[in-house]
Every structure is written in structure tokens, then in C-alpha cells.
Coordinates of C-alpha atoms in Angstrom, one line a residue:
X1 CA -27.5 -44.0 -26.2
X2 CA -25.6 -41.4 -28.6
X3 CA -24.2 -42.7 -31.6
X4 CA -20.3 -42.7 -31.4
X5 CA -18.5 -39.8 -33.5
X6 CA -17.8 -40.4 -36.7
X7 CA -14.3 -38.8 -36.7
X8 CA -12.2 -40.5 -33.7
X9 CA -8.4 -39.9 -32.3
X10 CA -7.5 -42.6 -29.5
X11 CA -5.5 -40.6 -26.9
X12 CA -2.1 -42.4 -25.3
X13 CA -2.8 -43.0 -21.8
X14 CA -0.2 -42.3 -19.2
X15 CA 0.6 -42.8 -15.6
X16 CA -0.2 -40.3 -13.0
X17 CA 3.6 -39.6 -12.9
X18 CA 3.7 -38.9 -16.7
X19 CA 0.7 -36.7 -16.0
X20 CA 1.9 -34.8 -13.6
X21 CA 5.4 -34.1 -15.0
X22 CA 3.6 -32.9 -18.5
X23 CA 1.4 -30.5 -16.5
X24 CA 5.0 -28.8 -15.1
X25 CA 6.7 -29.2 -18.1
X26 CA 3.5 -27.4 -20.3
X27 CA 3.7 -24.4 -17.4
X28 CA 0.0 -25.0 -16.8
X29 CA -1.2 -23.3 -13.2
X30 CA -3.9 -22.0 -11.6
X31 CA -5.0 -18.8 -12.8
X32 CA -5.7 -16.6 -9.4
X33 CA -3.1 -18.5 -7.0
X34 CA -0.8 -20.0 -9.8
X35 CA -0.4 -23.5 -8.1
X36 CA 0.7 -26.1 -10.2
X37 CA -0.9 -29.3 -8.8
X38 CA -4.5 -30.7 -8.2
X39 CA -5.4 -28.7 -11.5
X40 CA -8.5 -29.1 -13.1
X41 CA -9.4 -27.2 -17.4
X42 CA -13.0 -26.4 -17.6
X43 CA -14.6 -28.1 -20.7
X44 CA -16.3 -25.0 -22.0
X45 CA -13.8 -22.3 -21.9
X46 CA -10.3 -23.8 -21.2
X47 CA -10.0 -22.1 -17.8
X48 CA -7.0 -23.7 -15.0
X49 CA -7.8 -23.9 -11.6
X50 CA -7.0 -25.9 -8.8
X51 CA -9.5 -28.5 -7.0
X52 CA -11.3 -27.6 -3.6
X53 CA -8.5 -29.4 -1.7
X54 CA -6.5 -26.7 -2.5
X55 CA -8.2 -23.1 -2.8
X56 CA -11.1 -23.9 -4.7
X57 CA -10.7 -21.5 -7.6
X58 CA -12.3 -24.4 -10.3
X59 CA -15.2 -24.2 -8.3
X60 CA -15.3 -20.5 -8.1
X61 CA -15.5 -20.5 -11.9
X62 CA -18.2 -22.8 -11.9
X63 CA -20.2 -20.5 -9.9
X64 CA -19.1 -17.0 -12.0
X65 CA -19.4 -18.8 -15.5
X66 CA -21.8 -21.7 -15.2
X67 CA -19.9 -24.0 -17.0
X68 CA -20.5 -27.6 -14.9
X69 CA -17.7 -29.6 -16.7
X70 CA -14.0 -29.7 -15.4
X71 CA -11.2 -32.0 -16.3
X72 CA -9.2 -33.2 -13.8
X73 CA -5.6 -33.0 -15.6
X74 CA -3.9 -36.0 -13.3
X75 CA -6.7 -38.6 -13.6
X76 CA -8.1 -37.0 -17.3
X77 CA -11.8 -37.5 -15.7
X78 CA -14.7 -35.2 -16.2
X79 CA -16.0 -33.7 -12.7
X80 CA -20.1 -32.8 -13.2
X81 CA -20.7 -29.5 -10.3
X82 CA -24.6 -30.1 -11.3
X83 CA -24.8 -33.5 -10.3
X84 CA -22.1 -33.5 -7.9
X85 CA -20.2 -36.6 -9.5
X86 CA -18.1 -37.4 -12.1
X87 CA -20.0 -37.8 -15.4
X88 CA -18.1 -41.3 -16.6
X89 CA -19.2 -44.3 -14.3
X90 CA -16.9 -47.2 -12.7
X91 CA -17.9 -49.5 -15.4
X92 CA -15.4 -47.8 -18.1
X93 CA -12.3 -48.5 -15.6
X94 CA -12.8 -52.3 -16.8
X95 CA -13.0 -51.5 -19.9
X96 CA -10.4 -54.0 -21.7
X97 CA -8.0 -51.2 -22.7
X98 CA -8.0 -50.0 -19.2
X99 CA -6.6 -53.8 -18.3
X100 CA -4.3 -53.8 -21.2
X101 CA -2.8 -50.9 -19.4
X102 CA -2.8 -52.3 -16.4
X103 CA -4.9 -49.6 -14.7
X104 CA -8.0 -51.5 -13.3
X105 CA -7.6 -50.5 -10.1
X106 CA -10.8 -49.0 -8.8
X107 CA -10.2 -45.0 -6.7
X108 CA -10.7 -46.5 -3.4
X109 CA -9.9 -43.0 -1.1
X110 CA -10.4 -39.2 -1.8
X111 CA -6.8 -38.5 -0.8
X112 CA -5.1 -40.9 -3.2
X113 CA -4.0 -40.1 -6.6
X114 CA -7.1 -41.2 -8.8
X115 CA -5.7 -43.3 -11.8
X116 CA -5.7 -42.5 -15.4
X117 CA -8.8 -42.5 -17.7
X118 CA -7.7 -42.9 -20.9
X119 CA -10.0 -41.6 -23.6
X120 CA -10.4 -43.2 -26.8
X121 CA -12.1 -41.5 -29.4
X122 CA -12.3 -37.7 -28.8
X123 CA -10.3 -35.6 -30.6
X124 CA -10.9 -32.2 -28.8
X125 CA -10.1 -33.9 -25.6
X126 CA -7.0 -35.4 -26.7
X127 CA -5.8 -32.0 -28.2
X128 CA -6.3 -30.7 -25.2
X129 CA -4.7 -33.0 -22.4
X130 CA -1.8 -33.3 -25.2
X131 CA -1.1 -29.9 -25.9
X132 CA -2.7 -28.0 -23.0
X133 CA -0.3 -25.2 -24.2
X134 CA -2.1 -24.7 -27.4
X135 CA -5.2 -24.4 -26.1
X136 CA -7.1 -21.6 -24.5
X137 CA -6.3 -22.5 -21.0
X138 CA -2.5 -21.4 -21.6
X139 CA -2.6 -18.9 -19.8
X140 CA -4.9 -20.4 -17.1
X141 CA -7.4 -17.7 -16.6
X142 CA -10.9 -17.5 -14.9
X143 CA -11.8 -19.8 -12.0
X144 CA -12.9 -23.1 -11.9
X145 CA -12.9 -25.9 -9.2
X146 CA -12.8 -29.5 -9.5
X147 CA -14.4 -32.2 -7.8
X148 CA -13.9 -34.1 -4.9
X149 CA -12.3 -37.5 -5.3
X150 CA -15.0 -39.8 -3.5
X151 CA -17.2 -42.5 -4.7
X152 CA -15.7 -46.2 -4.6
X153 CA -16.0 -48.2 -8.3
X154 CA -16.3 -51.3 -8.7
X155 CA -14.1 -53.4 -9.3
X156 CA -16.6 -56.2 -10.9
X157 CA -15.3 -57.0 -14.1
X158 CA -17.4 -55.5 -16.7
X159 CA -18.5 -56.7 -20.4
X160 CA -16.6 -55.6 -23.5
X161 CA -19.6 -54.4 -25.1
X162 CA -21.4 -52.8 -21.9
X163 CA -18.0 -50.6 -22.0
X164 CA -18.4 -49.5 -25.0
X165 CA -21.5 -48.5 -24.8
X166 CA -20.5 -46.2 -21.8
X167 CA -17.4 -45.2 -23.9
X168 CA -19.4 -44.0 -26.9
X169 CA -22.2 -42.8 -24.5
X170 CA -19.8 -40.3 -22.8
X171 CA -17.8 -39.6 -26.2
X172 CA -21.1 -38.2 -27.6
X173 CA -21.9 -36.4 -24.7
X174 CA -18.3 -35.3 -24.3
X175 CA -17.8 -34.0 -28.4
X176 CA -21.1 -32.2 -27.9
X177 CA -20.2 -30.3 -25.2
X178 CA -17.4 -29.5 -27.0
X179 CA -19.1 -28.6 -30.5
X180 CA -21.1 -26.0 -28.5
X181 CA -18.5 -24.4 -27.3
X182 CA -16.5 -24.4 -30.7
X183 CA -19.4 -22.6 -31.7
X184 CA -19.6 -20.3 -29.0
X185 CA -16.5 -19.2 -29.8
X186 CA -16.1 -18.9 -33.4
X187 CA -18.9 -16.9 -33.1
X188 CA -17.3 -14.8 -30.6
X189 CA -13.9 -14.2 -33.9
X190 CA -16.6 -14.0 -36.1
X191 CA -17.9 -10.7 -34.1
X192 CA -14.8 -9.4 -32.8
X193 CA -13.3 -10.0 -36.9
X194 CA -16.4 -7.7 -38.2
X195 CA -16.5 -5.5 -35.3
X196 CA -12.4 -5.2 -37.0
X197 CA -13.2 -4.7 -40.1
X198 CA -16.0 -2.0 -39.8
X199 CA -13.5 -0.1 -37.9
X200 CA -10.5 -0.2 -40.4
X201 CA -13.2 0.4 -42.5
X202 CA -14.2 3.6 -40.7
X203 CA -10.4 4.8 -40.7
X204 CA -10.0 4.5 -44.7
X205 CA -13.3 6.3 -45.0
X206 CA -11.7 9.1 -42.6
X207 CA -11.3 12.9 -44.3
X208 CA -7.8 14.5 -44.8
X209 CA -8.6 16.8 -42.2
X210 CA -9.6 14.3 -39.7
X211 CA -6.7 12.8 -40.5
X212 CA -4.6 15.7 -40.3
X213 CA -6.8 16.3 -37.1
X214 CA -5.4 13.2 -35.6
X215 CA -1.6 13.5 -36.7
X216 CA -2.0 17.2 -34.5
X217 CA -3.6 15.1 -31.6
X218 CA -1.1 12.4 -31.3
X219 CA 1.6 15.5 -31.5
X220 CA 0.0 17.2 -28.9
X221 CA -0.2 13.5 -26.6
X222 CA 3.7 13.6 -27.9
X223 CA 4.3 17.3 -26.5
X224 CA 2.4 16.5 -23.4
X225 CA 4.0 13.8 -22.6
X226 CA 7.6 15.5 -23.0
X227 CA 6.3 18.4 -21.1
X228 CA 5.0 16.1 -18.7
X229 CA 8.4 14.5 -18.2
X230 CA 10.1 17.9 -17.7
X231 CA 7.5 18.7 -15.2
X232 CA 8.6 15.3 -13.5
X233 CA 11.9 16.0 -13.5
X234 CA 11.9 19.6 -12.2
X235 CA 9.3 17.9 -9.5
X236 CA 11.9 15.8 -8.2
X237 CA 14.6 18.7 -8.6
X238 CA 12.2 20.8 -6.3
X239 CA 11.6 17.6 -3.8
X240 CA 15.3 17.9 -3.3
X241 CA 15.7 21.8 -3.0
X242 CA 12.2 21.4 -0.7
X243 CA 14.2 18.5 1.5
X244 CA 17.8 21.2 1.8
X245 CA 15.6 24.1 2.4
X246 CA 13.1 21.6 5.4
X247 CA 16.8 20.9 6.7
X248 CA 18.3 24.5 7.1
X249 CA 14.9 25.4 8.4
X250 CA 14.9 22.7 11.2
X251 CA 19.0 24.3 11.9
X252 CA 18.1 27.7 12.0
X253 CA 15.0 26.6 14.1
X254 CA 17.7 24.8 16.5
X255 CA 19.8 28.0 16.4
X256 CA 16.6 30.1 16.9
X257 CA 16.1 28.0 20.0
X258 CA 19.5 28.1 21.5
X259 CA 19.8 32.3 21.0
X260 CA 15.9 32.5 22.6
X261 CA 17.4 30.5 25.9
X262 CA 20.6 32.4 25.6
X263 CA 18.7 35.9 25.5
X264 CA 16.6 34.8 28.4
X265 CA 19.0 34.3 30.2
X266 CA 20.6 37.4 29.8
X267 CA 17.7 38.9 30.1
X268 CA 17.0 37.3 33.5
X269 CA 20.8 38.2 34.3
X270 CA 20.1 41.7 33.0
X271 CA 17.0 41.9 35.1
X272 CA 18.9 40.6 38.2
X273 CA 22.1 43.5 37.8
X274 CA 18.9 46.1 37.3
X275 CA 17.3 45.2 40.6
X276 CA 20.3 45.5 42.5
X277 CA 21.6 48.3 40.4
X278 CA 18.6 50.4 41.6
X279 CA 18.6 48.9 45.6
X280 CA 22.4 49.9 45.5
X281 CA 20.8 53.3 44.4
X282 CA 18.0 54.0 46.9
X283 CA 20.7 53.3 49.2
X284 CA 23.1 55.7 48.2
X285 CA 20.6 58.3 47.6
X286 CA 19.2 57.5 51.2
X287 CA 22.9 57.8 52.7
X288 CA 23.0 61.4 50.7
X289 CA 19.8 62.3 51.8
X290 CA 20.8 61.5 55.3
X291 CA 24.4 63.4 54.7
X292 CA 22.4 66.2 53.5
X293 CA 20.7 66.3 56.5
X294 CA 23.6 66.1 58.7
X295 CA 25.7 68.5 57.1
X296 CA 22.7 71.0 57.0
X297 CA 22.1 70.2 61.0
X298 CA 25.8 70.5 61.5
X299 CA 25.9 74.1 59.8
X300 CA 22.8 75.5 61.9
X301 CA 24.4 74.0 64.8
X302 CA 27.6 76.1 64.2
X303 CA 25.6 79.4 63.1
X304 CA 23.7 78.8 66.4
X305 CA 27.0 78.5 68.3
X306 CA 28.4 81.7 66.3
X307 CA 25.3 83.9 67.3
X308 CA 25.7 82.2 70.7
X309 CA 29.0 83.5 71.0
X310 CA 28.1 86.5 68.9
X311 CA 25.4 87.1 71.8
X312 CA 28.0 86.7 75.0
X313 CA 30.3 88.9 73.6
X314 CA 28.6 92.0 72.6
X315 CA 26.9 91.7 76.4
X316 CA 30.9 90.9 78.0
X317 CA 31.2 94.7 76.4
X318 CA 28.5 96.6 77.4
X319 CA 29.4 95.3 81.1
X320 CA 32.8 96.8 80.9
X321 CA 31.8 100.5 79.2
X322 CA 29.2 100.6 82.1
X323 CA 31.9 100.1 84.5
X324 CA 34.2 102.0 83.7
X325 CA 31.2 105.2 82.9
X326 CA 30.2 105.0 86.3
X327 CA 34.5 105.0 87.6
X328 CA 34.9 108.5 85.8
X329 CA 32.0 109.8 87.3
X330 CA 33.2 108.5 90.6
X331 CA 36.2 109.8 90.4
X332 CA 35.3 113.3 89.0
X333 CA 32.9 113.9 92.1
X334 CA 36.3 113.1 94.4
X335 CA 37.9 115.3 92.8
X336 CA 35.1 117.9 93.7

């Protein structure tokens, strides 16, 4: 048994309800899905998450971090991932404050609202489910998953002094958890504030020309960046130019199109006229040549007939002198 803390803060327990609406009203959620019920804060660190009935993320931190105790923000009870159980027993819910608030009623079923554990002398714990907001689960960041609501109490009423032994049992376990991690973490400022330090250090120590050095940096990072606007802004001028140009190109590829069939068609008309342009010609030259032929058989015929006649006549002639030659001599022997 752990001897109680000497410096003690008894925490004002609530309803479920209450709970509940001071989780919504602080903004608390989870920090990877951002749900704002079933949330359990991890004991170490401060990290929101929501409980495995949900998506698990508590649980997930348990796993990335190892940090094994969660606080379930509706029932204020500490979930142990080691063990598998939650680290108070069902002897504190008869404790006599617990009846005072009229809260003995043992968590009978997983699915029903757990009822409030109110704690009574740890002053970390109550700063935290008080002002979850000031704390470093604000934010809710990191993942942690909270237990399962199973295990029946009991609802055997319990001795005064058997309760607070449990109380201060769990208190002690409870503030030294806690003390660890205070320590953890002020170590943690401690480096971070030297790590600080030794760095504004370094920048008084710095030379005028490093100095000047950096001043001609940052107004080179300044020039870049203004160029780099420009350049921006003519991009997006030349986008649009690039986007008129792409659409008189795609028109004049359309007009391109419609001339190509237009030319091949006249082309194909052109090519059709030629064809018969050239039969109409081998006709007409055949007819000539034929012509020719006639006309030059035409003109033999009628030099033919010419000679013919030509022929007849000059023999009619010579018939008639030889008749008449052989009269005279006739008649010049009668005359004899």
C-alpha cells in the first residue's frame, strides 16, 4: 500500500450528462477522426482518442507510444491496455462518497454508459478532467484507445476503511504516473529552452558580414519570390493565349478538313470531265481519221474516173482520124 499524497484536491463529481456536455462544450475530439464521444486522454501525454467501439484510435496510441493508461472522459475511470482491465477495482464504487452521490450502481453491460468515478485527492487528475482545455490534450493529437466497458462490480457494500485504502492505493499509483511524466516533460522545455538559447546565442555572436550575408539572402528569397509571381502570372497569361491558339488550330483543322473533301471532290469531278474529255477526243480524231480516209478515197476515185474518161476519149479520136484517112484515100483512087 502507497502512502496517500500529501498535497490533495477533491474533484466535484458529475453525472454522465454533465460529463458529456463539458467534453462538447471544451471542443475536445479525437485527434485522427475528430469524433466527439466515447473519448478517452492518455495519462502520459494528454492525447484524445476515441474507444475501440468507435475507430479505435486510443488504442492505436497505445501501440505507437506505449503509454498503457487512458482516461475514459464520461466515466473518469483509468483503462490499463497491459492488464487488459481497468486499474481501480469495484470496491471504490461503494465507497461512501460514491453513495452520498447516489452513484452506487455497479456497470452491469459494455454498452451502457459506465457511471461516474469521482476522484478524490488528485490534483493532476482533477486539472485535467476540469479544464481538459488547458491541458496538452487540447488539441487532441496522437492516438490512443480506450478500453472496453466489461467486467460486472459488485455491488456488496464495502467497508469505509477498505475504500480508502483502494482510494489512496490508486491515488499513489495515479500521482506517480503522473510525476513521471511531469518530468518527462519539463525535461523535454528544459532541452528545447537551451537548444533556444544556444541558438539566439549563435545569432548575436554572428559577423557583420554574415549578417549582411543574410540581409542579401532574404532579399534575393524576396526577388525570387516576386519574380516567381511574375512568372506565375505570365504562366497563366500564356495558358490562356495556349487555350485561343489550341482553339483556332482545332477551326482551321475543321476548315482544313472541309477544303481536303471539297478538293477531292473536284478533283474526282475533274478527273471524270478529263476521262470523257479525252474519249470525246479519240472519237473525233477517229471520225477525222475516217473522213480523211474517205475524202482521200473519194479524190482517187474521181482522178481514176478522170483518166477513165481521159482514156475513152483520146481512143473515140484516133477512131475517127483513121476513118476518115482511109475515106480520102478511097476517094482519091475513084477519082483515078
Amino acid at each position: 500500500t502507497h502512502a496517500a499524497p500529501t498535497t490533495t484536491i477533491t474533484t466535484t463529481t458529475t453525472t454522465t450528462t454533465t460529463t458529456q456536455s463539458r467534453v462538447k462544450k471544451d471542443g475536445l475530439f479525437c485527434y485522427k477522426c475528430g469524433m466527439t464521444e466515447t473519448l478517452w486522454v492518455c495519462l502520459s501525454c494528454g492525447v484524445v482518442g476515441c474507444g475501440r467501439y468507435s475507430h479505435g484510435h486510443a488504442k492505436e496510441h497505445y501501440h505507437e507510444s506505449g503509454h498503457a493508461y487512458s482516461l475514459e472522459l464520461v466515466s473518469l475511470r483509468i483503462w490499463e491496455y497491459v492488464t487488459g482491465e481497468f486499474v481501480q477495482r469495484g470496491d471504490l464504487l461503494s465507497c461512501p462518497s460514491m453513495r452520498r452521490t447516489g452513484r452506487s450502481s455497479p456497470l452491469t453491460t459494455p454498452s451502457g454508459p459506465p457511471p461516474s468515478f469521482p476522484f478524490r485527492n488528485s490534483e493532476s487528475t482533477a486539472s485535467i478532467v476540469e479544464k481538459p482545455n488547458d491541458g496538452p490534450f487540447k488539441h487532441g493529437v496522437i492516438p490512443g484507445d480506450m478500453g472496453d466497458y466489461y467486467g460486472v462490480y459488485s455491488d456488496a457494500a464495502k467497508s469505509p476503511k477498505k475504500a480508502t485504502m483502494i482510494g489512496e492505493e490508486y491515488e499513489a499509483l495515479l500521482q506517480s504516473a503522473l510525476e513521471d511524466q511531469a518530468q518527462h516533460y519539463e525535461g523535454e522545455i528544459s532541452r528545447l529552452h537551451a537548444t533556444l538559447t544556444a541558438e539566439e546565442v549563435d545569432m548575436e555572436e554572428m559577423t557583420q558580414e554574415e549578417r549582411m550575408e543574410i540581409a542579401a539572402l532574404k532579399s534575393d528569397i524576396s526577388s525570387l519570390r516576386v519574380e516567381t509571381e511574375n512568372l506565375a502570372v505570365q504562366l497563366l497569361k500564356a495558358h490562356d493565349q495556349e487555350a485561343g491558339y489550341r482553339s483556332t488550330y482545332q477551326h482551321l483543322l475543321r476548315e482544313q478538313a472541309v477544303a481536303k473533301g471539297l478538293l477531292e471532290k473536284i478533283q474526282t469531278e475533274a478527273a471524270g470531265e478529263h476521262e470523257r474529255g479525252t474519249s470525246q477526243v479519240e472519237e473525233l480524231e477517229q471520225q477525222i481519221s475516217d473522213l480523211t480516209a474517205n475524202l482521200r478515197m473519194r479524190q482517187q476515185i474521181a482522178q481514176d474516173n478522170e483518166l477513165n474518161n481521159a482514156q475513152i476519149f483520146g481512143t473515140a479520136e484516133a477512131s475517127t482520124k483513121s476513118s476518115s484517112k482511109r475515106g480520102g484515100k478511097k476517094s482519091r483512087r475513084s477519082r483515078k
